[in-house]
Short mmCIF file of C-alpha atoms and ligand atoms in Angstrom, two decimals:
data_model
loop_
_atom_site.label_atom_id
_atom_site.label_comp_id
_atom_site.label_asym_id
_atom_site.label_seq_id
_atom_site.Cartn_x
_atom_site.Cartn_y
_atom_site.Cartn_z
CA UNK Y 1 16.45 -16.73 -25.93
CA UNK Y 2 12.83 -17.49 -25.25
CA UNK Y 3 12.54 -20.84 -23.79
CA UNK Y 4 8.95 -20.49 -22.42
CA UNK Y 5 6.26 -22.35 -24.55
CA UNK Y 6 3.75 -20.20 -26.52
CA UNK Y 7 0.85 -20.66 -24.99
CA UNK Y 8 0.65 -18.34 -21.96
CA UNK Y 9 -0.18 -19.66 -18.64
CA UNK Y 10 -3.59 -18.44 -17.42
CA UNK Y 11 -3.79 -15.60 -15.39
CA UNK Y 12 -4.68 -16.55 -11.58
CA UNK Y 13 -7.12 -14.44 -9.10
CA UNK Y 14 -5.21 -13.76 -6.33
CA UNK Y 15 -5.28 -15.71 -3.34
CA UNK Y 16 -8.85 -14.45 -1.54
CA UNK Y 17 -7.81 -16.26 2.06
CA UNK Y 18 -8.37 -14.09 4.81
CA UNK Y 19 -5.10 -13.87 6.27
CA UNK Y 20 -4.69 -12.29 10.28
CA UNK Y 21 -2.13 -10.82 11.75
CA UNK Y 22 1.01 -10.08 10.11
CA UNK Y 23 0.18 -11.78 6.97
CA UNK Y 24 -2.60 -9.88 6.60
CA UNK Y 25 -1.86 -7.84 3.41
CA UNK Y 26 -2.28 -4.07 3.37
CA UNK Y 27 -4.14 -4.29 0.63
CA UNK Y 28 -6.89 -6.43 2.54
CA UNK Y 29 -6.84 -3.50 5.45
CA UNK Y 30 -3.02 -5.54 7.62
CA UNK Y 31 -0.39 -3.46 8.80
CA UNK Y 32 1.94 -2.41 5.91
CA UNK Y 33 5.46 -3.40 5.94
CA UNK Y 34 6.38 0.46 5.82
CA UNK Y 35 5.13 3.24 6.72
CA UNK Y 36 7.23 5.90 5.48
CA UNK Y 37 7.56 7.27 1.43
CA UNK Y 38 9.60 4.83 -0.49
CA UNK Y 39 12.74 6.76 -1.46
CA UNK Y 40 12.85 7.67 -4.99
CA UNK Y 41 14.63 10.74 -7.13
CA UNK Y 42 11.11 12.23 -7.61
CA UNK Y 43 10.70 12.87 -3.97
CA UNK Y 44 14.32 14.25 -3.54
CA UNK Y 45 16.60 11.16 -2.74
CA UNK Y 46 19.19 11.82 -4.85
CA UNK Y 47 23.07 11.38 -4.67
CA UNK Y 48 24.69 14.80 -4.41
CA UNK Y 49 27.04 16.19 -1.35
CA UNK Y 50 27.96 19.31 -0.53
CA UNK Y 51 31.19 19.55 -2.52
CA UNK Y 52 28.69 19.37 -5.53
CA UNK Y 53 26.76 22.26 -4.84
CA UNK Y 54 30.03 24.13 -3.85
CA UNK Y 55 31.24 23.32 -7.51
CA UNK Y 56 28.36 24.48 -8.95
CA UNK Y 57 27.99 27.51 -7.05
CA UNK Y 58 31.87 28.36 -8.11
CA UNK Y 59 30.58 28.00 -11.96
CA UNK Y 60 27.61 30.16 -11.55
CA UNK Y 61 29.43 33.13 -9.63
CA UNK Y 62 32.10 32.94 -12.76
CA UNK Y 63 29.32 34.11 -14.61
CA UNK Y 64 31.08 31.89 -17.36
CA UNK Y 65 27.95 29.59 -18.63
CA UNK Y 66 28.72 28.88 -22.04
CA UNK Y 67 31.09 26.43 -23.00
CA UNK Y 68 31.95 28.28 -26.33
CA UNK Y 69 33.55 31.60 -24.52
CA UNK Y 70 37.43 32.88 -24.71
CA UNK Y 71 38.55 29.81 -23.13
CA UNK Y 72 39.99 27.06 -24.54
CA UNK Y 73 38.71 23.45 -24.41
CA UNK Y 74 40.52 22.36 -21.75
CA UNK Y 75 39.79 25.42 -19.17
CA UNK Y 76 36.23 24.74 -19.58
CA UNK Y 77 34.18 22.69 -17.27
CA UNK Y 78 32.46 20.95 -20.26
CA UNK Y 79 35.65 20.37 -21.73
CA UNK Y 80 37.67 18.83 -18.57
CA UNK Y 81 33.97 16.57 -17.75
CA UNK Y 82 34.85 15.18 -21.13
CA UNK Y 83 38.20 14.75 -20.52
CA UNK Y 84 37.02 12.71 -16.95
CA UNK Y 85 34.17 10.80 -19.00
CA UNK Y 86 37.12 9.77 -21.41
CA UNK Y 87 39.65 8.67 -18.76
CA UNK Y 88 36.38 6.81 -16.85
CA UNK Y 89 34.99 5.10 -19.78
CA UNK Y 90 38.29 4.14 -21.79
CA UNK Y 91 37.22 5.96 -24.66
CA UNK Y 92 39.16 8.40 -27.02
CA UNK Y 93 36.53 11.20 -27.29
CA UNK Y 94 33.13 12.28 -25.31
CA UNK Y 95 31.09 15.30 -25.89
CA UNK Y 96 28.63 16.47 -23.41
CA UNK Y 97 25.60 17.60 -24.64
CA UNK Y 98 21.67 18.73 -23.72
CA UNK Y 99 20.20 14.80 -23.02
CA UNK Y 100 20.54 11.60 -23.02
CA UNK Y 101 17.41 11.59 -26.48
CA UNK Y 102 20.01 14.24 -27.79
CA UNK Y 103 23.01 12.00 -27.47
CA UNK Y 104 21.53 8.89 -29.18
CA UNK Y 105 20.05 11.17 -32.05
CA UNK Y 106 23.24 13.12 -32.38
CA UNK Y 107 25.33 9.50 -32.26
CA UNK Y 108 22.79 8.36 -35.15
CA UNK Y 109 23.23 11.39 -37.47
CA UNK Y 110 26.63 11.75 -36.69
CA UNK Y 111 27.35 8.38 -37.90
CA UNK Y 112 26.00 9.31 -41.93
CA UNK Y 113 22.74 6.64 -41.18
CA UNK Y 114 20.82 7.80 -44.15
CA UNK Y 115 17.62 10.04 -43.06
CA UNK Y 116 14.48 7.52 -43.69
CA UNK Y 117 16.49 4.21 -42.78
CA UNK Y 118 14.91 1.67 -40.06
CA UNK Y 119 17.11 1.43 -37.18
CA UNK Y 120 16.31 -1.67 -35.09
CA UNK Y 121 15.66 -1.03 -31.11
CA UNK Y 122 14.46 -3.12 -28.51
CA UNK Y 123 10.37 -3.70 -27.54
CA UNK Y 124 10.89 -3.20 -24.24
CA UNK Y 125 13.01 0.58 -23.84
CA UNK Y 126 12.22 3.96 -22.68
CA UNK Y 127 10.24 5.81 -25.27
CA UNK Y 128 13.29 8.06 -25.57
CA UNK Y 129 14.53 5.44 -27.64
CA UNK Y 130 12.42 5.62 -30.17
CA UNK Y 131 11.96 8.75 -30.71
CA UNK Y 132 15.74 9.51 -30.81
CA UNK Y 133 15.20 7.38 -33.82
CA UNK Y 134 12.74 10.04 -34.92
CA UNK Y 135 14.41 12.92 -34.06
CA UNK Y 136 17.58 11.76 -36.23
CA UNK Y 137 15.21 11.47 -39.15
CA UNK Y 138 14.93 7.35 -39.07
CA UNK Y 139 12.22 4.95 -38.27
CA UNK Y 140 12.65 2.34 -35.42
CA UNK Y 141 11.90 -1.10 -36.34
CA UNK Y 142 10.76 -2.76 -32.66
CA UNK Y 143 11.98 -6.21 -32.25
CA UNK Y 144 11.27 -8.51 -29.23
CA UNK Y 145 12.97 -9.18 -26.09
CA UNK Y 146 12.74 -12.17 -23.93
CA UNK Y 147 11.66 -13.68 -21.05
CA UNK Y 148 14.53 -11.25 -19.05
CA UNK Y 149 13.55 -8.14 -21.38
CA UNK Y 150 16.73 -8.35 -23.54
CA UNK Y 151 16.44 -7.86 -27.28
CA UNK Y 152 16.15 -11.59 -29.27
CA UNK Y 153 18.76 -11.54 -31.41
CA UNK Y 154 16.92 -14.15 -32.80
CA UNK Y 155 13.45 -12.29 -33.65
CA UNK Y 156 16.03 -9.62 -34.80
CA UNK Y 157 17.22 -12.19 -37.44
CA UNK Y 158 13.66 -13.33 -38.62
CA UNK Y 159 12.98 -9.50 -38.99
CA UNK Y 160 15.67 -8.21 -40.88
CA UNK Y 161 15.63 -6.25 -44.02
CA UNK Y 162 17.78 -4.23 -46.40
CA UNK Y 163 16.74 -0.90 -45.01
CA UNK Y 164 17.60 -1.43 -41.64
CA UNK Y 165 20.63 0.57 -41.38
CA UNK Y 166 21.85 0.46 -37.69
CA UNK Y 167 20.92 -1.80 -34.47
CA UNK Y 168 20.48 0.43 -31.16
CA UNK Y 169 20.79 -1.64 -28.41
CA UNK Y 170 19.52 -0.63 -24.93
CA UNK Y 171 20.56 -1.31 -21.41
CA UNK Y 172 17.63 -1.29 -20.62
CA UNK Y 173 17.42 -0.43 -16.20
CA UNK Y 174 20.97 -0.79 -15.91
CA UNK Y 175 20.83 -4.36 -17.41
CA UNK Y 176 23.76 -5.14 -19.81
CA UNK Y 177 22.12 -6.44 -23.14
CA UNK Y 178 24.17 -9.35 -24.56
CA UNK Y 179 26.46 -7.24 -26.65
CA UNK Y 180 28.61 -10.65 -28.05
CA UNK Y 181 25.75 -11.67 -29.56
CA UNK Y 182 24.76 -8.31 -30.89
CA UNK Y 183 28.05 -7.22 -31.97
CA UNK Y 184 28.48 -10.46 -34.01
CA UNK Y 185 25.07 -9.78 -35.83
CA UNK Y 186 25.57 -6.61 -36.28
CA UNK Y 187 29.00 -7.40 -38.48
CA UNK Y 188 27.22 -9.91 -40.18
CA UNK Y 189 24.88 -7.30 -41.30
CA UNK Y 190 27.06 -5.19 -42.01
CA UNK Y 191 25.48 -1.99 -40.26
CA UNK Y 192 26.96 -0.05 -36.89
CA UNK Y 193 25.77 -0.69 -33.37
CA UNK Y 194 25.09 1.89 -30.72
CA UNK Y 195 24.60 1.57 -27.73
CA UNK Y 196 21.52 3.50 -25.92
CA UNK Y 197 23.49 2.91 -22.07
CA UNK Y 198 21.53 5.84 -20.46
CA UNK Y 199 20.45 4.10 -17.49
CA UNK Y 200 23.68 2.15 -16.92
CA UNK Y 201 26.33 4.33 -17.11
CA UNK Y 202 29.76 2.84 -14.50
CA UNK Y 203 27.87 -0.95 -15.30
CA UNK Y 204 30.75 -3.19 -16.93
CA UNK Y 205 30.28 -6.33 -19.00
CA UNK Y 206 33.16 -8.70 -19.50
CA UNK Y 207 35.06 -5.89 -17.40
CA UNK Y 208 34.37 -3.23 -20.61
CA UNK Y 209 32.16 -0.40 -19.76
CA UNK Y 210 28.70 -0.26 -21.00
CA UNK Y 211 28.28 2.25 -23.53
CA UNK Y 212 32.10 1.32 -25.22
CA UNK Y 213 30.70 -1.85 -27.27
CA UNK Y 214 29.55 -0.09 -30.56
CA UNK Y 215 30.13 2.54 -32.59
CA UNK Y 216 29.25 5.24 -29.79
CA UNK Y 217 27.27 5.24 -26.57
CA UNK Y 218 24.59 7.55 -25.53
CA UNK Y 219 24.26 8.51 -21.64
CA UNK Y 220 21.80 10.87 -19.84
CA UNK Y 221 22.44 12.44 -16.58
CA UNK Y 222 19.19 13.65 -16.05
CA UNK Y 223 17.81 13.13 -12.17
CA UNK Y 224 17.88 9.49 -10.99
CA UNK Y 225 20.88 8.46 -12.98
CA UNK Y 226 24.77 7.38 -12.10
CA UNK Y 227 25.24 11.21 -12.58
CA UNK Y 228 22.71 13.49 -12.16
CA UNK Y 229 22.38 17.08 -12.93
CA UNK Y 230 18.47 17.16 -13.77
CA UNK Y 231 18.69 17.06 -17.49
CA UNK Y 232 22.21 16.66 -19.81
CA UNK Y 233 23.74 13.88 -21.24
CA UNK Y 234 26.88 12.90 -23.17
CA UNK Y 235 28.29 10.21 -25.61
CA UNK Y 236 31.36 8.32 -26.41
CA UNK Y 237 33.44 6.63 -29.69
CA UNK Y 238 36.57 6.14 -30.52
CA UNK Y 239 35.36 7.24 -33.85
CA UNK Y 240 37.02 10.63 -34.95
CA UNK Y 241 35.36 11.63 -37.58
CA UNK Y 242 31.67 11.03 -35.91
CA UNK Y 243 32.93 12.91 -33.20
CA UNK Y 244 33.75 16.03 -35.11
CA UNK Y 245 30.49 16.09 -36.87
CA UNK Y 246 28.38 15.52 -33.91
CA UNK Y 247 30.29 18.31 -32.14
CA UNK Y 248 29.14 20.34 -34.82
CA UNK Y 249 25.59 19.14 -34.85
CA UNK Y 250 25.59 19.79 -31.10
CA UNK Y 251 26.02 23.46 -32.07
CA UNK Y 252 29.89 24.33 -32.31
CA UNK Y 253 29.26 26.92 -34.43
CA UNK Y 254 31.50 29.28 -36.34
CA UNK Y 255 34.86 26.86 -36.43
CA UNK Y 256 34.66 26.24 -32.74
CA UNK Y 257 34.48 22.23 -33.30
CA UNK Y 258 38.38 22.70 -34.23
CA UNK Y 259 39.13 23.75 -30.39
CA UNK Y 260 38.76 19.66 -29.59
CA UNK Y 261 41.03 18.85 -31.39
CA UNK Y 262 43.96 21.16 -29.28
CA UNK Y 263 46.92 19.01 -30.80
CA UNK Y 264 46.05 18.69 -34.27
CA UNK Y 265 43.70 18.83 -37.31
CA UNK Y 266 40.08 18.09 -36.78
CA UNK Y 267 38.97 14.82 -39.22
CA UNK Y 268 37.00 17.20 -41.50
CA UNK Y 269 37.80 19.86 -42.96
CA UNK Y 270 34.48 22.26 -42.70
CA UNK Y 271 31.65 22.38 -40.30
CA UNK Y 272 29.14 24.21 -42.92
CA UNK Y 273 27.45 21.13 -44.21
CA UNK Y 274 26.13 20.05 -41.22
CA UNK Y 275 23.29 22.00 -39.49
CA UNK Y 276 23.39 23.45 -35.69
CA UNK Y 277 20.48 21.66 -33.41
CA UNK Y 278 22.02 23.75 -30.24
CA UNK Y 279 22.26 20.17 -28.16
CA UNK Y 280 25.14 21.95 -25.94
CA UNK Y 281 25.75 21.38 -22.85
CA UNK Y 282 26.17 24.07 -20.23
CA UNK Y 283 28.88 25.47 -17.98
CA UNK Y 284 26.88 24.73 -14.63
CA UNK Y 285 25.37 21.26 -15.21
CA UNK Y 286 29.28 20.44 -16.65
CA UNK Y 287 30.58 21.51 -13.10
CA UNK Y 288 27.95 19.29 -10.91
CA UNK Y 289 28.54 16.56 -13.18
CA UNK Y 290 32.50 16.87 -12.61
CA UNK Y 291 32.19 16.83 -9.19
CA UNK Y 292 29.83 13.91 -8.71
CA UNK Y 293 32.02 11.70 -10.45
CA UNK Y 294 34.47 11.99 -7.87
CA UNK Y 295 31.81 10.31 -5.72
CA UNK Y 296 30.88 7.47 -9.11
CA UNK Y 297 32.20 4.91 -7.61
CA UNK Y 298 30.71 5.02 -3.90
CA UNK Y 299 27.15 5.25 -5.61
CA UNK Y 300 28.01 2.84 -8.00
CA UNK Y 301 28.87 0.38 -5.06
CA UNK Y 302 25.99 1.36 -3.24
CA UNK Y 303 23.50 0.18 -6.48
CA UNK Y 304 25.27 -3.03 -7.01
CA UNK Y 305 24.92 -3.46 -2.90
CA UNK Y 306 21.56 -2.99 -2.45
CA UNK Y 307 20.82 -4.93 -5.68
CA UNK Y 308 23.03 -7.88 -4.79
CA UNK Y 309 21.18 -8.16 -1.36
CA UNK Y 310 17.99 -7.90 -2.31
CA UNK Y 311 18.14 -10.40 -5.14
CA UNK Y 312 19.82 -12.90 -3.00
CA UNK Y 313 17.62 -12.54 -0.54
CA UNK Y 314 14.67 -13.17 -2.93
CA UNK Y 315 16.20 -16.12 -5.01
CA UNK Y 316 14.16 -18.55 -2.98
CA UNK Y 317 11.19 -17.60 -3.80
CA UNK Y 318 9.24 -20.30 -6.51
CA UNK Y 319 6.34 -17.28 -7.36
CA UNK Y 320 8.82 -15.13 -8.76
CA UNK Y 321 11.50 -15.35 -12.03
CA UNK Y 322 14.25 -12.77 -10.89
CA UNK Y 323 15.52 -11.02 -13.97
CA UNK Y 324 18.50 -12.24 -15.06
CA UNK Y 325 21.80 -10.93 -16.12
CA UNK Y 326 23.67 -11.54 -19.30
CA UNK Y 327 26.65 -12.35 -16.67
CA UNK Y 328 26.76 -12.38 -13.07
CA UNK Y 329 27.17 -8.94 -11.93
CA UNK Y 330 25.66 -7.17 -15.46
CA UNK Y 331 23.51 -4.62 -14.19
CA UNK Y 332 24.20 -1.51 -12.55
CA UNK Y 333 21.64 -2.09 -9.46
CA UNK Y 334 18.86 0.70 -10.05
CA UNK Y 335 15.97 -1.24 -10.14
CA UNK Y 336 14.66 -4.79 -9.43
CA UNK Y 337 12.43 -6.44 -12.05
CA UNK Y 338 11.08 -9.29 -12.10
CA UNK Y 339 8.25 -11.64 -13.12
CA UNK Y 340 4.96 -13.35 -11.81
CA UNK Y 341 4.25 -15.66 -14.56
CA UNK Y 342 0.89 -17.18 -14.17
CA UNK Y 343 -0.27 -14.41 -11.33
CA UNK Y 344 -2.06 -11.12 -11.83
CA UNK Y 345 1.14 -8.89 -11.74
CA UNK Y 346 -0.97 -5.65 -11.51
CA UNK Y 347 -2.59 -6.76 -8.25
CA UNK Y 348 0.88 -7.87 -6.97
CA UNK Y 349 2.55 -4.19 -8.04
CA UNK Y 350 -0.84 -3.21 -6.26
CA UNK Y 351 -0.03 -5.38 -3.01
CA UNK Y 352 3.64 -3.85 -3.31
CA UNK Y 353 2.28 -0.30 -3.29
CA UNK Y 354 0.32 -0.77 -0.73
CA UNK Y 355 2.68 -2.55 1.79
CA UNK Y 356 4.70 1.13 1.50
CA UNK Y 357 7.06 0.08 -1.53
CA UNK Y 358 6.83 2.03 -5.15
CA UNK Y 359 6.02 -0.93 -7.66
CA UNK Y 360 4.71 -1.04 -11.17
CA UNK Y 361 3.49 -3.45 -13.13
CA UNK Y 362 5.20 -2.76 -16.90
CA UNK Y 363 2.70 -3.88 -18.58
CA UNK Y 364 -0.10 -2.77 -16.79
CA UNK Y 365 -3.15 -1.44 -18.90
CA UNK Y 366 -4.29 0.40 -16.26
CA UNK Y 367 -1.90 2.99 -16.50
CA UNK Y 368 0.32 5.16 -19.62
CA UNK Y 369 3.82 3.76 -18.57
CA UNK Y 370 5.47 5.00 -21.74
CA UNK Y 371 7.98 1.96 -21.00
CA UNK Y 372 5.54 0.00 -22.82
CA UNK Y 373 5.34 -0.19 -26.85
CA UNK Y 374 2.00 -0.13 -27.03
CA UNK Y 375 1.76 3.62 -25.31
CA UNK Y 376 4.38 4.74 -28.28
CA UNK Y 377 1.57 5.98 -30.50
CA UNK Y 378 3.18 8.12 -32.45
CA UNK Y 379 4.61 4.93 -34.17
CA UNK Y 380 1.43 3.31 -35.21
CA UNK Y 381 -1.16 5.76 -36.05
CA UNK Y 382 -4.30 4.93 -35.65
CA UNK Y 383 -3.96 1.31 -34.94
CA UNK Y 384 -5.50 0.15 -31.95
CA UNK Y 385 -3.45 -0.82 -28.83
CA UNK Y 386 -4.54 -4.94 -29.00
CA UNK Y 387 -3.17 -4.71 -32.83
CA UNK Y 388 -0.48 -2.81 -32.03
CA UNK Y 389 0.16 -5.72 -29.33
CA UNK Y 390 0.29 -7.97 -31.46
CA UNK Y 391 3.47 -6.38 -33.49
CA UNK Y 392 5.70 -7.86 -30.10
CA UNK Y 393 3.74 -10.59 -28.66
CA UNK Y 394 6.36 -12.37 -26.60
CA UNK Y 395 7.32 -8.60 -25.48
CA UNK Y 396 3.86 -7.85 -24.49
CA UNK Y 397 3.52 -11.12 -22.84
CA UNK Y 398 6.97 -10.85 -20.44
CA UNK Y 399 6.02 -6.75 -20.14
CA UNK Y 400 2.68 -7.80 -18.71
CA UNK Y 401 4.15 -10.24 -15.56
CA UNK Y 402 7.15 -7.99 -14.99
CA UNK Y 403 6.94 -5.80 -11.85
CA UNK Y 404 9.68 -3.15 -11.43
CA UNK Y 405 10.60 -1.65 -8.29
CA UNK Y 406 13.25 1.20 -8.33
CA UNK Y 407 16.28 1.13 -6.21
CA UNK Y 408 17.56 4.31 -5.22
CA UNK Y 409 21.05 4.31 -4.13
CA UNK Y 410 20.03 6.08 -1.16
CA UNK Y 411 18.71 2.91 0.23
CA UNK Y 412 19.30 1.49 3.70
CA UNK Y 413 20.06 -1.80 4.85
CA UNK Y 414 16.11 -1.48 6.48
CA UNK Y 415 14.83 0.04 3.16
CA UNK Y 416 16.18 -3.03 1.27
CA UNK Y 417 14.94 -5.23 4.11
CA UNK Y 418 11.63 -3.67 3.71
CA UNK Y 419 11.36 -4.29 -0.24
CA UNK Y 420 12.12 -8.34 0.64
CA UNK Y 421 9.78 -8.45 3.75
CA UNK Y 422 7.40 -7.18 1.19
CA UNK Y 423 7.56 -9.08 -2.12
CA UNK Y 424 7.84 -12.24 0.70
CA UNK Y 425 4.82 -11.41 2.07
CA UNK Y 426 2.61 -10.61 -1.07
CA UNK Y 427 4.41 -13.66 -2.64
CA UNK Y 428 3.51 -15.58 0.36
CA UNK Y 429 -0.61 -14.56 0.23
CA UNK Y 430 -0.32 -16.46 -3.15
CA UNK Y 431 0.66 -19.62 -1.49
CA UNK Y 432 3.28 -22.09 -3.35
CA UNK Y 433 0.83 -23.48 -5.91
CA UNK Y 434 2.83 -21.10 -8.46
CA UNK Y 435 6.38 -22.00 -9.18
CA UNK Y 436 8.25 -19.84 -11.71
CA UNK Y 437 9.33 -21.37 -15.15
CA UNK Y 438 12.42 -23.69 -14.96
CA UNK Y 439 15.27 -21.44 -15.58
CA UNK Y 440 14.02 -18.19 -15.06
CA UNK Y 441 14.68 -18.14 -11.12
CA UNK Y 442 17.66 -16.27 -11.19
CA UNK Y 443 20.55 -15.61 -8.19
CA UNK Y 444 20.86 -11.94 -9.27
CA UNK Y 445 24.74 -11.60 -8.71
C1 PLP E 501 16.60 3.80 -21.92
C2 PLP E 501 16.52 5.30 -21.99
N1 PLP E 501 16.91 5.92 -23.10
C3 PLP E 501 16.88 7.27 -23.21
C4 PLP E 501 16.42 8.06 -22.17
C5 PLP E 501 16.37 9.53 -22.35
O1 PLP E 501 17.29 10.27 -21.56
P1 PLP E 501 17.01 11.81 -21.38
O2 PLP E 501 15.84 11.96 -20.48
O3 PLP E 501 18.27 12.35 -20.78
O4 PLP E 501 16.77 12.38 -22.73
C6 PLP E 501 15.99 7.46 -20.98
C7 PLP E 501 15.52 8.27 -19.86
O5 PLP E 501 15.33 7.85 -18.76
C8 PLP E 501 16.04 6.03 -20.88
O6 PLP E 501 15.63 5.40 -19.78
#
């Protein structure tokens, strides 16, 4: 719910006060907080030990890579991930397939939406999300989020028309969305829910699983996710008969849909009205993957650790609005976000950088974060970016304070304690004379 007033606070020059000594920010020519690369996927700190290599190295030398060979389902490493994913998530079925883009498409299609429908989806997502929309043969219909980036179920309301045909809700950095209130619209409507939980797969809500609220749940395990294999992805439903089709769409060819379903018939009877997009997953990836969720929940509780400190660390501070969780604990830890209503946030996400910790500003113009709706072009032809703008103003509004810092679950106590020294000191140049919205300043547990 949006509880700030319309009219937007000015934006502030940053505090121009020569500062000495330890104050003094890097920006202005001090002594950064950190010298050494912030630790992110892209630069190789990722979560895999050496029992994951070894497991992929045993499916490469068994020169077995394709999941659809003599074996059956369950001697496969595809088929026994999915059997893991299942046990893990509480779910009847999961297929593993090419991407997390793939898995939301496949979930879409899979689920009869009728090519050409809308199919509602956050303002502030990935641009994955969208064009998973696209790919399935739909349009996405972008509705706002608020002040802590979650889709307005509200705005979704005022919006709504007869040809929107499914909601796609997003968990959008690991963040739970607020899945009672969308699940209750979504019945009112009439139309099925699914859940886009690719950057939040192990995060609960309620104690249920993220990903296990709708209809079916997309997941990617491409590099800097729960699971990571470089590119893949998989979803989950209890839903049989989506299941079977979208293991057919994923490119079980030839009848070979009917090996999962080992102890009975498949829910349809023929696989030759569907076409093949080859959205498989492989034999390799399938064995990483299988290994590394041994290791789930150590990562898992190294995310919400690092998160948890951080954001009580920071819940002092009046110049920043913490982004809060749906409930306490709703997130899966993989980045911090928050706000700096009333302050330039792309000179703070500047300050960040340059006191030796990766920041961006979301809403930055100064860069093509494709996180922002406005970069999603391919939406809007050839309307210009302030129009386009002003489709999602309260989006564009909260996109343009927010500053996002990722938090790789490689991070050390003095990583973490480098991130707070930071945002305390760039805070601190702005002096107190900018107190967050009542509210907003949220103990991130
Ligand atoms: C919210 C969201 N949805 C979808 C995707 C796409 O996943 P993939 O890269 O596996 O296709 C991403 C990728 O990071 C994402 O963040």
């Amino acid at each position: 719910m949006n509880t700030e007033k319309e009219g937007a606070a000015p934006i502030l020059p940053p505090s121009e006060t020569p500062q000495t000594g330890k104050e003094c920010l890097a920006l202005h020519g001090g002594e950064p907080v950190r010298r050494t690369p912030w630790p992110t996927y892209d630069k190789g700190a990722v979560f895999v030990h050496p029992e994951d290599e070894e497991a992929a190295l045993r499916a490469i030398r068994s020169h077995l890579y394709f999941r659809y060979d003599y074996r059956a389902q369950r001697d496969t490493e595809c088929g026994r991930f999915e059997e893991d994913l299942c046990r893990y998530l509480g779910s009847r079925h999961a297929l593993a397939v090419s991407s997390g883009t793939t898995a939301i498409a496949l979930a879409i299609m899979a689920a009869g939406v009728p090519p050409g429908s809308l199919v509602a989806c956050p303002g502030f997502t990935f641009v994955a999300t969208p064009s998973a929309i696209v790919l399935a043969g739909c349009t996405p219909l972008l509705v706002e989020v608020d002040e802590n980036l979650q889709m307005d179920v509200e705005d979704l309301r005022r919006r709504w028309r007869p040809e929107i045909k499914a909601i796609l809700v997003v968990h959008m950095r690991g963040f739970a969305a607020d899945m009672e209130a969308l699940t209750r619209f979504a019945a009112e409507m009439g139309v099925p829910l699914f859940e886009d939980a690719v950057p939040a797969f192990g995060a609960e809500l309620g104690g249920r699983k993220l990903g296990t609220f709708g209809l079916a749940g997309a997941f990617s395990t491409q590099s800097d996710k729960s699971l990571n294999c470089g590119e893949g992805g998989f979803l989950a439903t209890d839903d049989s008969v989506l299941y079977a089709r979208a293991v057919v769409l994923s490119g079980a060819y030839e009848g070979r849909y009917r090996r999962h379903f080992p102890d009975g018939e498949p829910p349809i009877a023929t696989d030759l009205d569907l076409p093949l997009l080859s959205f498989r997953m492989d034999e390799i990836r399938a064995a990483l993957l299988r290994a590394e969720m041994k290791r789930l929940p150590i990562r898992l509780e190294r995310f919400r650790g690092n998160y948890a400190y951080v954001a009580r660390a920071l819940a002092d501070l009046p110049q920043i609005a913490i982004r809060r969780p749906v409930e306490p604990g709703a997130y899966l830890g993989e980045a911090f976000i928050f706000r700096v209503p009333g302050v330039d946030a792309k000179w703070f996400a500047r300050a960040l950088c340059c006191e030796g910790v990766d920041a961006r500003n979301l809403g930055s113009d100064e860069d093509t974060n494709v996180r922002v709706f406005w970069n999603w072009r391919f939406l809007f032809g050839s309307r210009d970016v302030e129009e386009i703008k002003e489709l999602l103003p309260a989006t564009t509004r909260h996109l343009q304070e927010a500053i996002d810092i990722p938090l790789s679950s490689s991070l050390t106590t003095d990583d973490c304690d480098h991130l707070i020294g930071a945002v305390r000191k760039v805070a601190g140049a702005l002096g107190s004379g900018h107190p967050a919205p009542a509210g907003t300043t949220a103990v991130g547990q």
